[in-house]
Amino acid sequence: MNRVLGIDLGTTYSCVAYIDSSGKPVVIKNSEGELTTPSVVFFESPTNVVVGTPAKESATLYPDEVISFVKNRMGQAGAVWNVQGAERTPEEVSSYILKKVVSDAVKALQGENKLAPGETITDVVITCPAYFGIAEREATRKAGEIAGLNVLNIINEPTAAALAYGLGDVNEERVVLVYDLGGGTFDVAMIHITPSSIKVICTGGDHSLGGKLWDDRIIEYVAQEFARQTGSTEDILSDPETFQELMLSAERAKKMLSARDRAPIAVNYKGERARVELTREVFDSLTEDLLERTMLLTRQMLEEAAAKGYSIERIDEILLVGGSTRMPQITRRIQKEFSAPVKMFDPDEAVAKGAAIYANRQSYFAQLIEKTAQETGKSPKELREEIRSGKADIQEMARQANLPTDVVGASVDMNIVNVTSRSFGTIAFKSVTPQDGEQEEVLFNMILKNTELPARRVQEFYTVAPNQKTVTIRVLESLSSEEMADPCEGTEIGEAVLELPDGLPAGSPLQIEFLLNENGLLELTATETTHHQEVRARFETADAISEADLSAAKQRLADAMVL
Ligand code: AMP
């Protein structure tokens, strides 16, 4: 086996998969015997950290030491939890989840003699919502780094799900709509699968819309019912213990309603008790607007897909992924809206399995390139370019290197094409040449949302003042699909400063190049074209964890026992 793992680092649950000796992706159970691990971290002491179901169950007793839904804060500036004497960033909290799921997986594989005792795995691919921007992706990568992992790549959840699906018996071409409703995020994507490629056409979604909001509606309803039944005017939700208990019972009731028509919920508050009977009908009406929001986002994504030549009629199948799609109202609603058949596809495991497939392919390619480089004397960069341009025949390369020509059921030259989920641009003046007079600032989007990756664009801009010394190129990401957008629609993610030679007149041309690679990393090059002065900048996000915080977090994790 290739020593790689695929990790679905979910808002509510995480899951790990590997590729077994027959080439099939398989989910690995954690040490509690579960296929998915609650993404909940309990800092029992500074050096004792518990992750998963025991942590989730400790939330009622230790609400201040237990952290849930960390993914919702990923990549957010200033997000920290002060727990057990340290300020914990989302990167650090997530690193404990990664540490737990990977070490449990390694132990399980050792137990099954698939790994030798003492042998470990550090190469992983982690998934994130398609909707994640650069800061969130970078934070996910850093979480892996803190956990001591070598993150080969961060890939989109719907792409991973399609990859797992595409490996099934899809021998013909088909267009699928992936509707992925997890615990904290909603992703929707249109994906074109052929026997030799998986191409993401369009993505959309909302990273704060997930099963948790369905739970919250139950909690609010139960609190109102408690007040009605007992006549109490107290806010029972302000009591952390009652709230934590209700969070667990609301989720239990929601899951029960996926199979039955009613679910009982018991409430205890300062010795007073109430029993609330929630029916599926009431639950559906309490949460109808949330479901409608997913439909609205789906329609918006479909409009963009239509503009790229993929109309609704082209959808062959709708795949439901993510634990929350088990709620029967989801299938019903989608069936009402679309005529394509709806299929629930391995809702808890598909994403981790797809990540494992991707990790396996990536590690295979690294091996292929390394072997071929040794044999031919060509550089890895050169070989990658030959593969990308189609100059090299990968099948032949694999034969020469004595490597299999099939990787996990697909041919080695299967192409995986992704799109960017955000637009990237810079602030410019609307009238590009100063002679036009007016100087209104606009967000000029160089690369538009849903453009195929890698994406490159070169654009000419002009200096505004005579003898201008520098030009600051501010880079913003946004969800706007317009080339010229309002600057307030964007979020600044970094900047590059271009030093200019003396004596340039106003209106001197500057060439700016944006290159967004397959992994969503942005590179920027600016050239002053009169004298060919160049600045190159790679975008570290403005909200990235500092080096000092990163090494402190690594030290704390190294000193801790993670259970
Ligand atoms: P995921 O992030 O894909 O693991 O999805 C987790 C979400 O799915 C959580 O909000 C769970 O409460 C929810 N979920 C899991 N099983 C069910 C079920 N049977 N019915 C409704 N929701 C579920």
Coordinates of C-alpha atoms and ligand atoms in Angstrom, one line a residue:
M1 CA 0.0 0.0 0.0
N2 CA 1.0 3.6 -0.5
R3 CA 1.6 5.3 2.8
V4 CA -1.1 7.9 2.5
L5 CA -4.4 8.8 4.1
G6 CA -7.4 10.9 3.0
I7 CA -9.0 13.0 5.8
D8 CA -12.4 14.5 5.8
L9 CA -11.9 17.2 8.4
G10 CA -15.6 18.0 9.0
T11 CA -17.3 20.6 11.1
T12 CA -19.1 18.1 13.2
Y13 CA -17.5 14.7 12.3
S14 CA -14.2 13.7 10.8
C15 CA -13.3 10.6 8.9
V16 CA -10.1 8.9 7.6
A17 CA -9.7 6.5 4.7
Y18 CA -6.8 4.6 3.0
I19 CA -6.4 2.5 -0.1
D20 CA -6.3 -1.2 0.6
S21 CA -4.2 -3.7 -1.3
S22 CA -7.0 -4.3 -3.8
G23 CA -7.0 -0.6 -4.7
K24 CA -10.3 0.1 -2.9
P25 CA -10.7 3.1 -0.6
V26 CA -11.6 2.0 2.9
V27 CA -12.6 4.0 6.0
I28 CA -10.7 3.2 9.1
K29 CA -12.4 3.0 12.5
N30 CA -11.2 5.1 15.4
S31 CA -10.1 3.7 18.8
E32 CA -13.7 3.9 19.9
G33 CA -14.7 1.6 17.1
E34 CA -16.5 4.4 15.2
L35 CA -16.2 5.2 11.5
T36 CA -16.5 8.9 12.1
T37 CA -15.0 10.9 14.9
P38 CA -16.9 13.9 16.4
S39 CA -14.7 17.0 15.6
V40 CA -14.8 18.0 19.3
V41 CA -11.8 18.7 21.5
F42 CA -11.8 18.6 25.3
F43 CA -8.7 20.2 27.0
E44 CA -8.9 18.1 30.1
S45 CA -5.6 19.6 31.3
P46 CA -2.8 21.5 29.5
T47 CA -1.3 18.2 28.6
N48 CA -4.3 15.9 28.4
V49 CA -6.5 16.4 25.3
V50 CA -9.4 14.2 24.5
V51 CA -11.0 14.2 21.0
G52 CA -14.2 12.6 19.7
T53 CA -17.2 11.1 21.4
P54 CA -15.8 11.3 24.9
A55 CA -15.0 15.0 24.3
K56 CA -18.5 15.6 23.0
E57 CA -20.0 14.0 26.0
S58 CA -17.9 16.0 28.3
A59 CA -19.3 19.3 26.9
T60 CA -22.1 19.3 29.4
L61 CA -19.8 19.1 32.4
Y62 CA -17.0 21.2 31.1
P63 CA -18.5 23.7 28.6
D64 CA -15.5 26.0 28.9
E65 CA -12.9 23.4 28.2
V66 CA -14.6 21.8 25.2
I67 CA -14.4 23.2 21.7
S68 CA -16.8 22.3 18.9
F69 CA -17.4 23.6 15.4
V70 CA -13.9 24.9 15.1
K71 CA -14.1 24.6 11.3
N72 CA -16.6 27.5 11.3
R73 CA -13.7 29.8 12.6
M74 CA -11.0 28.5 10.3
G75 CA -9.0 31.3 8.7
Q76 CA -10.8 34.0 10.7
A77 CA -8.6 36.8 11.9
G78 CA -8.3 36.9 15.7
A79 CA -10.3 33.7 16.3
V80 CA -8.9 32.1 19.6
W81 CA -10.1 30.2 22.5
N82 CA -8.5 30.7 25.9
V83 CA -8.3 27.2 27.3
Q84 CA -6.1 25.6 29.9
G85 CA -3.7 28.5 30.0
A86 CA -3.1 29.0 26.3
E87 CA -4.7 30.9 23.5
R88 CA -5.7 28.2 21.0
T89 CA -6.2 29.2 17.4
P90 CA -8.5 27.2 15.1
E91 CA -5.4 25.8 13.5
E92 CA -4.2 24.4 16.8
V93 CA -7.6 23.0 17.9
S94 CA -8.0 21.3 14.5
S95 CA -4.5 19.9 14.8
Y96 CA -5.6 17.8 17.8
I97 CA -8.5 16.4 15.7
L98 CA -6.0 15.5 13.0
K99 CA -3.6 14.0 15.4
K100 CA -6.2 11.8 17.0
V101 CA -7.7 10.5 13.8
V102 CA -4.4 9.8 12.2
S103 CA -2.8 8.1 15.2
D104 CA -6.0 6.0 15.6
A105 CA -5.8 5.1 11.9
V106 CA -2.1 4.1 12.2
K107 CA -2.8 2.0 15.2
A108 CA -5.7 0.2 13.5
L109 CA -3.5 -0.5 10.4
Q110 CA -0.7 -1.8 12.6
G111 CA -3.2 -4.0 14.4
E112 CA -4.3 -5.5 11.0
N113 CA -0.6 -5.9 10.0
K114 CA -1.0 -3.5 7.2
L115 CA 1.7 -1.4 8.8
A116 CA 4.7 -2.7 10.6
P117 CA 4.9 -2.0 14.3
G118 CA 6.5 1.4 14.7
E119 CA 5.8 2.4 11.1
T120 CA 3.7 5.5 10.7
I121 CA 1.9 7.6 8.0
T122 CA 2.4 11.3 7.6
D123 CA 1.4 12.0 4.0
V124 CA -2.2 13.1 3.9
V125 CA -4.7 14.9 1.7
I126 CA -7.3 16.9 3.7
T127 CA -10.6 18.1 2.3
C128 CA -12.3 21.4 2.7
P129 CA -15.6 23.0 1.5
A130 CA -15.3 24.1 -2.1
Y131 CA -16.4 27.4 -0.7
F132 CA -13.2 27.9 1.4
G133 CA -11.1 30.9 0.4
I134 CA -7.3 31.1 0.6
A135 CA -7.1 32.0 4.3
E136 CA -9.3 29.0 5.3
R137 CA -7.3 26.6 3.1
E138 CA -4.0 27.9 4.4
A139 CA -5.3 27.5 8.0
T140 CA -6.3 23.9 7.2
R141 CA -2.8 23.2 5.8
K142 CA -1.2 24.8 9.0
A143 CA -3.4 22.6 11.2
G144 CA -1.9 19.6 9.4
E145 CA 1.6 21.0 9.9
I146 CA 1.1 21.5 13.6
A147 CA -0.1 17.8 13.8
G148 CA 3.2 16.8 12.2
L149 CA 1.6 15.8 8.9
N150 CA 2.8 16.3 5.4
V151 CA -0.2 17.8 3.7
L152 CA 0.1 16.8 0.0
N153 CA -2.9 18.8 -0.9
I154 CA -6.1 20.4 0.2
I155 CA -9.0 19.3 -2.1
N156 CA -12.6 20.3 -2.3
E157 CA -15.2 18.1 -0.6
P158 CA -17.6 17.8 -3.6
T159 CA -14.6 16.9 -5.8
A160 CA -13.5 14.2 -3.4
A161 CA -17.1 12.8 -3.3
A162 CA -17.2 12.8 -7.1
L163 CA -13.9 11.1 -7.2
A164 CA -15.1 8.3 -5.0
Y165 CA -18.3 8.1 -7.0
G166 CA -16.5 8.3 -10.4
L167 CA -14.4 5.3 -9.4
G168 CA -17.6 3.2 -9.1
D169 CA -19.1 1.8 -12.2
V170 CA -19.1 5.0 -14.1
N171 CA -17.9 3.8 -17.5
E172 CA -19.8 6.4 -19.4
E173 CA -19.8 10.1 -19.5
R174 CA -22.1 11.8 -17.0
V175 CA -22.8 15.2 -15.4
V176 CA -23.6 15.1 -11.7
L177 CA -24.9 17.7 -9.3
V178 CA -23.3 17.1 -5.9
Y179 CA -25.4 18.4 -3.1
D180 CA -23.3 18.2 0.1
L181 CA -24.9 19.2 3.3
G182 CA -22.7 18.4 6.3
G183 CA -22.7 19.5 9.9
G184 CA -21.6 23.0 9.4
T185 CA -21.3 23.7 5.7
F186 CA -23.3 23.4 2.5
D187 CA -21.5 22.9 -0.8
V188 CA -23.0 22.4 -4.2
A189 CA -21.1 21.5 -7.3
M190 CA -21.7 20.6 -10.9
I191 CA -19.2 17.9 -12.0
H192 CA -18.6 16.4 -15.4
I193 CA -17.3 12.8 -15.1
T194 CA -15.8 10.9 -18.0
P195 CA -13.9 7.6 -17.9
S196 CA -10.7 9.7 -18.2
S197 CA -11.5 12.9 -16.3
I198 CA -13.3 14.5 -13.5
K199 CA -14.0 18.2 -14.2
V200 CA -15.6 20.6 -11.8
I201 CA -17.7 23.0 -13.8
C202 CA -19.1 25.2 -11.1
T203 CA -19.3 25.4 -7.3
G204 CA -21.4 27.3 -4.8
G205 CA -22.6 27.1 -1.2
D206 CA -22.4 28.6 2.2
H207 CA -19.9 27.7 4.8
S208 CA -22.1 28.5 7.7
L209 CA -25.1 26.5 6.6
G210 CA -25.2 23.0 7.9
G211 CA -26.9 20.4 10.1
K212 CA -26.0 22.4 13.2
L213 CA -28.6 25.1 12.2
W214 CA -31.3 22.4 12.1
D215 CA -30.3 21.4 15.6
D216 CA -30.4 25.1 16.7
R217 CA -34.0 25.3 15.5
I218 CA -34.9 22.3 17.7
I219 CA -33.2 23.9 20.7
E220 CA -35.1 27.1 20.3
Y221 CA -38.4 25.3 19.9
V222 CA -37.7 23.1 23.0
A223 CA -36.9 26.2 25.1
Q224 CA -40.2 27.8 24.0
E225 CA -42.1 24.6 24.8
F226 CA -40.4 24.4 28.2
A227 CA -41.5 28.0 29.0
R228 CA -45.1 27.1 27.8
Q229 CA -45.3 23.9 29.8
T230 CA -43.7 25.2 33.1
G231 CA -44.7 28.9 32.9
S232 CA -41.1 29.7 33.6
T233 CA -39.8 33.1 32.3
E234 CA -36.2 32.2 32.7
D235 CA -33.9 31.9 29.7
I236 CA -32.9 28.2 30.1
L237 CA -30.4 28.5 27.2
S238 CA -28.2 30.9 29.1
D239 CA -27.3 28.1 31.5
P240 CA -24.3 26.4 29.8
E241 CA -25.1 23.0 31.2
T242 CA -28.7 22.9 30.0
F243 CA -27.6 24.3 26.7
Q244 CA -24.9 21.6 26.1
E245 CA -27.4 18.9 27.1
L246 CA -30.0 20.3 24.7
M247 CA -27.4 20.4 21.9
L248 CA -26.8 16.6 22.3
S249 CA -30.5 15.8 22.6
A250 CA -31.5 18.1 19.7
E251 CA -29.1 16.3 17.4
R252 CA -30.3 12.9 18.7
A253 CA -34.0 13.9 18.0
K254 CA -33.1 15.2 14.6
K255 CA -31.5 11.9 13.6
M256 CA -34.4 10.0 15.0
L257 CA -36.8 12.0 12.9
S258 CA -34.9 10.8 9.8
A259 CA -36.3 7.4 10.5
R260 CA -39.5 8.0 12.5
D261 CA -42.4 10.5 12.7
R262 CA -41.8 11.8 16.2
A263 CA -39.0 12.2 18.7
P264 CA -39.2 12.9 22.5
I265 CA -36.8 15.4 24.1
A266 CA -36.4 15.6 27.9
V267 CA -35.4 19.0 29.4
N268 CA -34.0 19.5 32.9
Y269 CA -33.5 22.9 34.2
K270 CA -32.8 23.7 37.9
G271 CA -34.8 20.7 39.0
E272 CA -37.8 21.4 36.7
R273 CA -38.5 18.9 34.0
A274 CA -40.4 19.0 30.8
R275 CA -41.0 16.5 28.0
V276 CA -41.3 17.8 24.5
E277 CA -42.6 15.7 21.7
L278 CA -41.2 16.9 18.3
T279 CA -43.0 15.7 15.2
R280 CA -41.4 15.5 11.8
E281 CA -44.1 17.9 10.5
V282 CA -43.2 20.6 13.1
F283 CA -39.5 20.0 12.6
D284 CA -39.9 20.4 8.8
S285 CA -41.8 23.6 9.2
L286 CA -39.3 25.0 11.7
T287 CA -36.4 24.4 9.3
E288 CA -38.1 25.0 5.9
D289 CA -36.3 28.3 5.3
L290 CA -32.9 26.6 5.8
L291 CA -33.7 24.0 3.2
E292 CA -35.0 26.7 0.9
R293 CA -31.7 28.5 1.3
T294 CA -29.8 25.5 0.0
M295 CA -32.2 25.4 -3.0
L296 CA -31.6 29.1 -3.7
L297 CA -27.8 28.6 -3.6
T298 CA -28.2 25.5 -5.9
R299 CA -30.2 27.6 -8.4
Q300 CA -27.6 30.4 -8.3
M301 CA -24.8 27.9 -9.0
L302 CA -26.9 26.4 -11.8
E303 CA -27.3 29.8 -13.4
E304 CA -23.5 30.1 -13.5
A305 CA -23.1 26.6 -14.9
A306 CA -25.7 27.4 -17.6
A307 CA -23.6 30.3 -18.6
K308 CA -20.7 27.8 -19.2
G309 CA -22.9 25.6 -21.4
Y310 CA -24.1 23.2 -18.7
S311 CA -27.8 23.6 -18.5
I312 CA -30.0 21.8 -15.9
E313 CA -31.1 19.3 -18.6
R314 CA -27.6 18.0 -18.8
I315 CA -27.7 16.7 -15.2
D316 CA -27.8 12.9 -15.3
E317 CA -27.8 12.4 -11.6
I318 CA -28.0 14.3 -8.3
L319 CA -25.7 12.9 -5.6
L320 CA -26.5 13.6 -2.0
V321 CA -23.4 13.7 0.2
G322 CA -22.9 14.7 3.9
G323 CA -24.7 13.4 7.0
S324 CA -27.5 16.0 6.9
T325 CA -28.8 14.7 3.6
R326 CA -30.2 11.7 5.6
M327 CA -33.1 14.1 6.5
P328 CA -35.9 12.8 4.2
Q329 CA -37.2 16.3 3.5
I330 CA -34.0 17.0 1.5
T331 CA -34.5 14.2 -1.0
R332 CA -38.2 15.1 -1.3
R333 CA -37.5 18.8 -1.9
I334 CA -34.8 18.1 -4.5
Q335 CA -37.0 15.6 -6.3
K336 CA -39.7 18.2 -6.5
E337 CA -37.4 20.7 -8.1
F338 CA -35.4 18.6 -10.5
S339 CA -36.2 15.8 -12.8
A340 CA -32.8 14.0 -12.6
P341 CA -32.7 10.9 -10.4
V342 CA -31.5 11.6 -6.8
K343 CA -29.1 9.2 -5.3
M344 CA -27.7 9.2 -1.7
F345 CA -24.1 8.3 -2.0
D346 CA -22.2 7.1 1.0
P347 CA -23.0 10.3 2.9
D348 CA -20.6 9.9 5.7
E349 CA -17.6 8.3 4.0
A350 CA -17.5 9.4 0.4
V351 CA -15.4 12.5 1.0
A352 CA -12.7 10.7 3.0
K353 CA -12.6 8.0 0.4
G354 CA -12.2 10.5 -2.4
A355 CA -9.4 12.2 -0.4
A356 CA -7.6 8.8 -0.1
I357 CA -7.9 8.2 -3.8
Y358 CA -6.5 11.6 -4.5
A359 CA -3.7 11.1 -2.0
N360 CA -2.8 7.8 -3.5
R361 CA -2.7 9.2 -7.0
Q362 CA -0.6 12.1 -5.9
S363 CA 1.9 9.9 -4.1
Y364 CA 2.0 7.6 -7.2
F365 CA 2.8 10.6 -9.4
A366 CA 5.5 11.8 -7.1
Q367 CA 7.0 8.3 -7.4
L368 CA 6.6 8.2 -11.1
I369 CA 8.3 11.6 -11.5
E370 CA 11.1 10.7 -9.2
K371 CA 11.9 7.4 -10.9
T372 CA 11.7 8.9 -14.4
A373 CA 13.9 11.9 -13.4
Q374 CA 16.5 9.4 -12.1
E375 CA 16.4 7.4 -15.3
T376 CA 16.3 10.2 -17.8
G377 CA 18.3 12.9 -16.1
K378 CA 15.4 15.3 -16.7
S379 CA 14.3 17.6 -13.8
P380 CA 11.0 16.9 -12.0
K381 CA 9.8 20.3 -13.2
E382 CA 10.5 19.5 -16.8
L383 CA 8.7 16.1 -16.5
R384 CA 5.6 17.7 -14.9
E385 CA 5.5 20.2 -17.7
E386 CA 5.8 17.5 -20.3
I387 CA 2.9 15.6 -18.7
R388 CA 0.8 18.8 -18.4
S389 CA 1.3 19.8 -22.0
G390 CA 0.6 16.3 -23.2
K391 CA 4.1 15.9 -24.7
A392 CA 4.8 12.9 -22.5
D393 CA 2.8 9.7 -22.6
I394 CA 2.1 8.8 -18.9
Q395 CA 1.2 5.3 -19.6
E396 CA 4.5 4.8 -21.4
M397 CA 6.4 6.6 -18.6
A398 CA 4.8 4.3 -16.0
R399 CA 5.8 1.2 -18.1
Q400 CA 9.4 2.5 -18.4
A401 CA 9.5 3.1 -14.6
N402 CA 8.1 -0.3 -13.9
L403 CA 5.1 1.1 -12.1
P404 CA 1.5 0.0 -12.6
T405 CA -0.4 1.8 -15.3
D406 CA -3.6 1.8 -13.3
V407 CA -3.9 3.6 -10.0
V408 CA -6.9 2.6 -7.9
G409 CA -9.1 1.6 -10.8
A410 CA -8.5 4.6 -13.0
S411 CA -5.9 5.1 -15.7
V412 CA -2.9 7.1 -14.6
D413 CA -3.7 9.9 -17.0
M414 CA -7.1 10.6 -15.5
N415 CA -7.4 14.3 -15.4
I416 CA -8.9 16.1 -12.4
V417 CA -9.9 19.7 -13.2
N418 CA -11.0 22.1 -10.5
V419 CA -12.4 25.6 -10.6
T420 CA -11.7 28.5 -8.2
S421 CA -14.6 29.2 -5.8
R422 CA -13.6 32.8 -5.4
S423 CA -12.7 35.7 -7.7
F424 CA -9.3 37.4 -7.2
G425 CA -8.6 40.9 -8.1
T426 CA -7.0 44.2 -7.3
I427 CA -8.0 47.7 -6.5
A428 CA -7.7 49.9 -9.5
F429 CA -9.1 53.2 -10.7
K430 CA -12.1 52.8 -12.9
S431 CA -10.7 55.1 -15.6
V432 CA -7.6 53.1 -16.3
T433 CA -5.8 56.0 -18.0
P434 CA -5.6 59.2 -16.0
Q435 CA -6.5 61.3 -19.0
D436 CA -10.1 60.2 -18.4
G437 CA -10.3 62.4 -15.4
E438 CA -12.5 60.5 -12.9
Q439 CA -10.7 58.3 -10.4
E440 CA -13.3 56.0 -8.8
E441 CA -11.8 52.9 -7.1
V442 CA -13.1 49.6 -8.3
L443 CA -12.3 46.0 -7.5
F444 CA -10.9 44.7 -10.8
N445 CA -11.3 41.0 -10.8
M446 CA -8.4 39.4 -12.7
I447 CA -9.6 35.8 -12.2
L448 CA -13.3 35.2 -12.0
K449 CA -15.0 32.7 -9.7
N450 CA -15.5 29.3 -11.3
T451 CA -12.6 29.7 -13.7
E452 CA -10.8 26.5 -14.4
L453 CA -7.5 26.0 -12.6
P454 CA -4.7 26.7 -13.2
A455 CA -5.8 30.2 -14.2
R456 CA -3.6 33.0 -15.4
R457 CA -4.3 36.5 -16.5
V458 CA -2.1 39.4 -17.5
Q459 CA -3.5 42.9 -17.5
E460 CA -2.0 46.3 -18.1
F461 CA -2.5 49.1 -15.6
Y462 CA -1.0 52.6 -15.4
T463 CA 0.7 54.8 -12.8
V464 CA -1.5 57.7 -11.7
A465 CA 1.1 60.3 -10.7
P466 CA 4.3 61.7 -12.3
N467 CA 7.5 60.4 -10.6
Q468 CA 5.5 57.8 -8.6
K469 CA 7.9 55.9 -6.3
T470 CA 5.9 52.8 -5.6
V471 CA 2.8 51.0 -6.6
T472 CA 1.0 48.9 -4.0
I473 CA -1.0 46.1 -5.5
R474 CA -3.7 45.1 -3.0
V475 CA -5.2 41.7 -3.6
L476 CA -8.8 40.9 -2.7
E477 CA -10.8 37.8 -3.0
S478 CA -14.6 38.0 -3.4
L479 CA -17.7 36.0 -4.4
S480 CA -18.5 38.5 -7.1
S481 CA -18.8 37.2 -10.6
E482 CA -18.3 40.6 -12.2
E483 CA -15.0 41.8 -13.6
M484 CA -15.6 45.3 -12.1
A485 CA -17.0 45.0 -8.6
D486 CA -17.5 47.3 -5.7
P487 CA -14.3 47.1 -3.5
C488 CA -16.5 46.5 -0.4
E489 CA -17.5 43.1 -1.8
G490 CA -13.9 41.9 -1.5
T491 CA -11.7 40.8 1.4
E492 CA -8.1 41.9 1.3
I493 CA -5.8 38.9 1.4
G494 CA -2.4 40.5 0.8
E495 CA -0.4 43.0 -1.1
A496 CA 2.7 43.4 -3.2
V497 CA 4.7 46.6 -3.5
L498 CA 6.4 47.4 -6.8
E499 CA 9.3 49.9 -6.6
L500 CA 9.4 52.2 -9.6
P501 CA 12.4 53.9 -11.2
D502 CA 12.7 57.7 -10.9
G503 CA 11.2 60.0 -13.4
L504 CA 8.3 57.9 -14.8
P505 CA 5.5 60.1 -16.2
A506 CA 1.9 59.5 -15.1
G507 CA 0.2 56.9 -17.2
S508 CA 3.3 54.7 -17.4
P509 CA 2.3 51.1 -18.1
L510 CA 2.5 48.3 -15.6
Q511 CA 1.9 44.7 -16.3
I512 CA 0.3 42.6 -13.6
E513 CA 0.0 38.9 -13.8
F514 CA -2.2 36.7 -11.5
L515 CA -1.5 33.0 -11.5
L516 CA -3.8 30.8 -9.4
N517 CA -2.4 27.2 -9.4
E518 CA -4.2 23.9 -9.1
N519 CA -4.0 24.1 -5.3
G520 CA -5.6 27.5 -5.1
L521 CA -2.3 29.3 -4.3
L522 CA -2.0 32.7 -5.8
E523 CA 1.2 34.1 -7.3
L524 CA 1.5 37.6 -8.5
T525 CA 4.0 39.3 -10.7
A526 CA 4.1 42.9 -11.5
T527 CA 6.4 44.4 -14.1
E528 CA 7.1 48.0 -14.8
T529 CA 7.3 47.7 -18.6
T530 CA 9.4 50.7 -19.4
H531 CA 12.5 49.5 -17.5
H532 CA 11.3 45.9 -16.8
Q533 CA 11.5 46.1 -13.0
E534 CA 9.7 43.1 -11.6
V535 CA 8.2 42.1 -8.2
R536 CA 7.0 38.6 -7.5
A537 CA 4.8 37.9 -4.5
R538 CA 3.3 34.7 -3.2
F539 CA 0.2 35.3 -1.1
E540 CA 0.5 34.4 2.5
T541 CA -2.8 35.4 3.8
A542 CA -3.0 38.5 6.0
D543 CA -4.8 36.4 8.7
A544 CA -2.3 33.6 8.8
I545 CA -1.1 32.2 12.1
S546 CA 2.2 33.8 13.1
E547 CA 5.4 31.8 13.1
A548 CA 5.7 32.2 16.9
D549 CA 2.1 31.0 17.5
L550 CA 2.7 28.1 15.1
S551 CA 5.8 26.9 16.9
A552 CA 4.1 27.4 20.3
A553 CA 1.2 25.3 19.1
K554 CA 3.5 22.6 17.8
Q555 CA 5.3 22.4 21.2
R556 CA 2.0 22.2 23.1
L557 CA 0.8 19.4 20.9
A558 CA 4.2 17.6 21.2
D559 CA 3.9 17.8 25.0
A560 CA 0.3 16.7 25.1
M561 CA -1.2 13.2 25.3
V562 CA -4.0 13.1 22.7
L563 CA -6.7 10.5 23.3
Ligands
AMP1 P1 -20.9 15.4 8.0 O1 -20.3 16.7 8.3 O2 -21.1 15.1 6.6 O3 -20.3 14.3 8.8 O4 -22.4 15.6 8.6 C1 -22.7 15.6 9.9 C2 -24.1 16.2 10.1 O5 -25.0 15.2 9.6 C3 -24.4 16.5 11.5 O6 -25.1 17.7 11.6 C4 -25.3 15.3 11.9 O7 -26.2 15.7 12.9 C5 -26.0 15.1 10.6 N1 -26.6 13.7 10.5 C6 -25.9 12.6 10.7 N2 -26.8 11.5 10.6 C7 -28.0 12.1 10.4 C8 -29.4 11.5 10.3 N3 -29.6 10.2 10.3 N4 -30.4 12.4 10.1 C9 -30.2 13.7 10.1 N5 -29.0 14.3 10.2 C10 -27.9 13.5 10.4

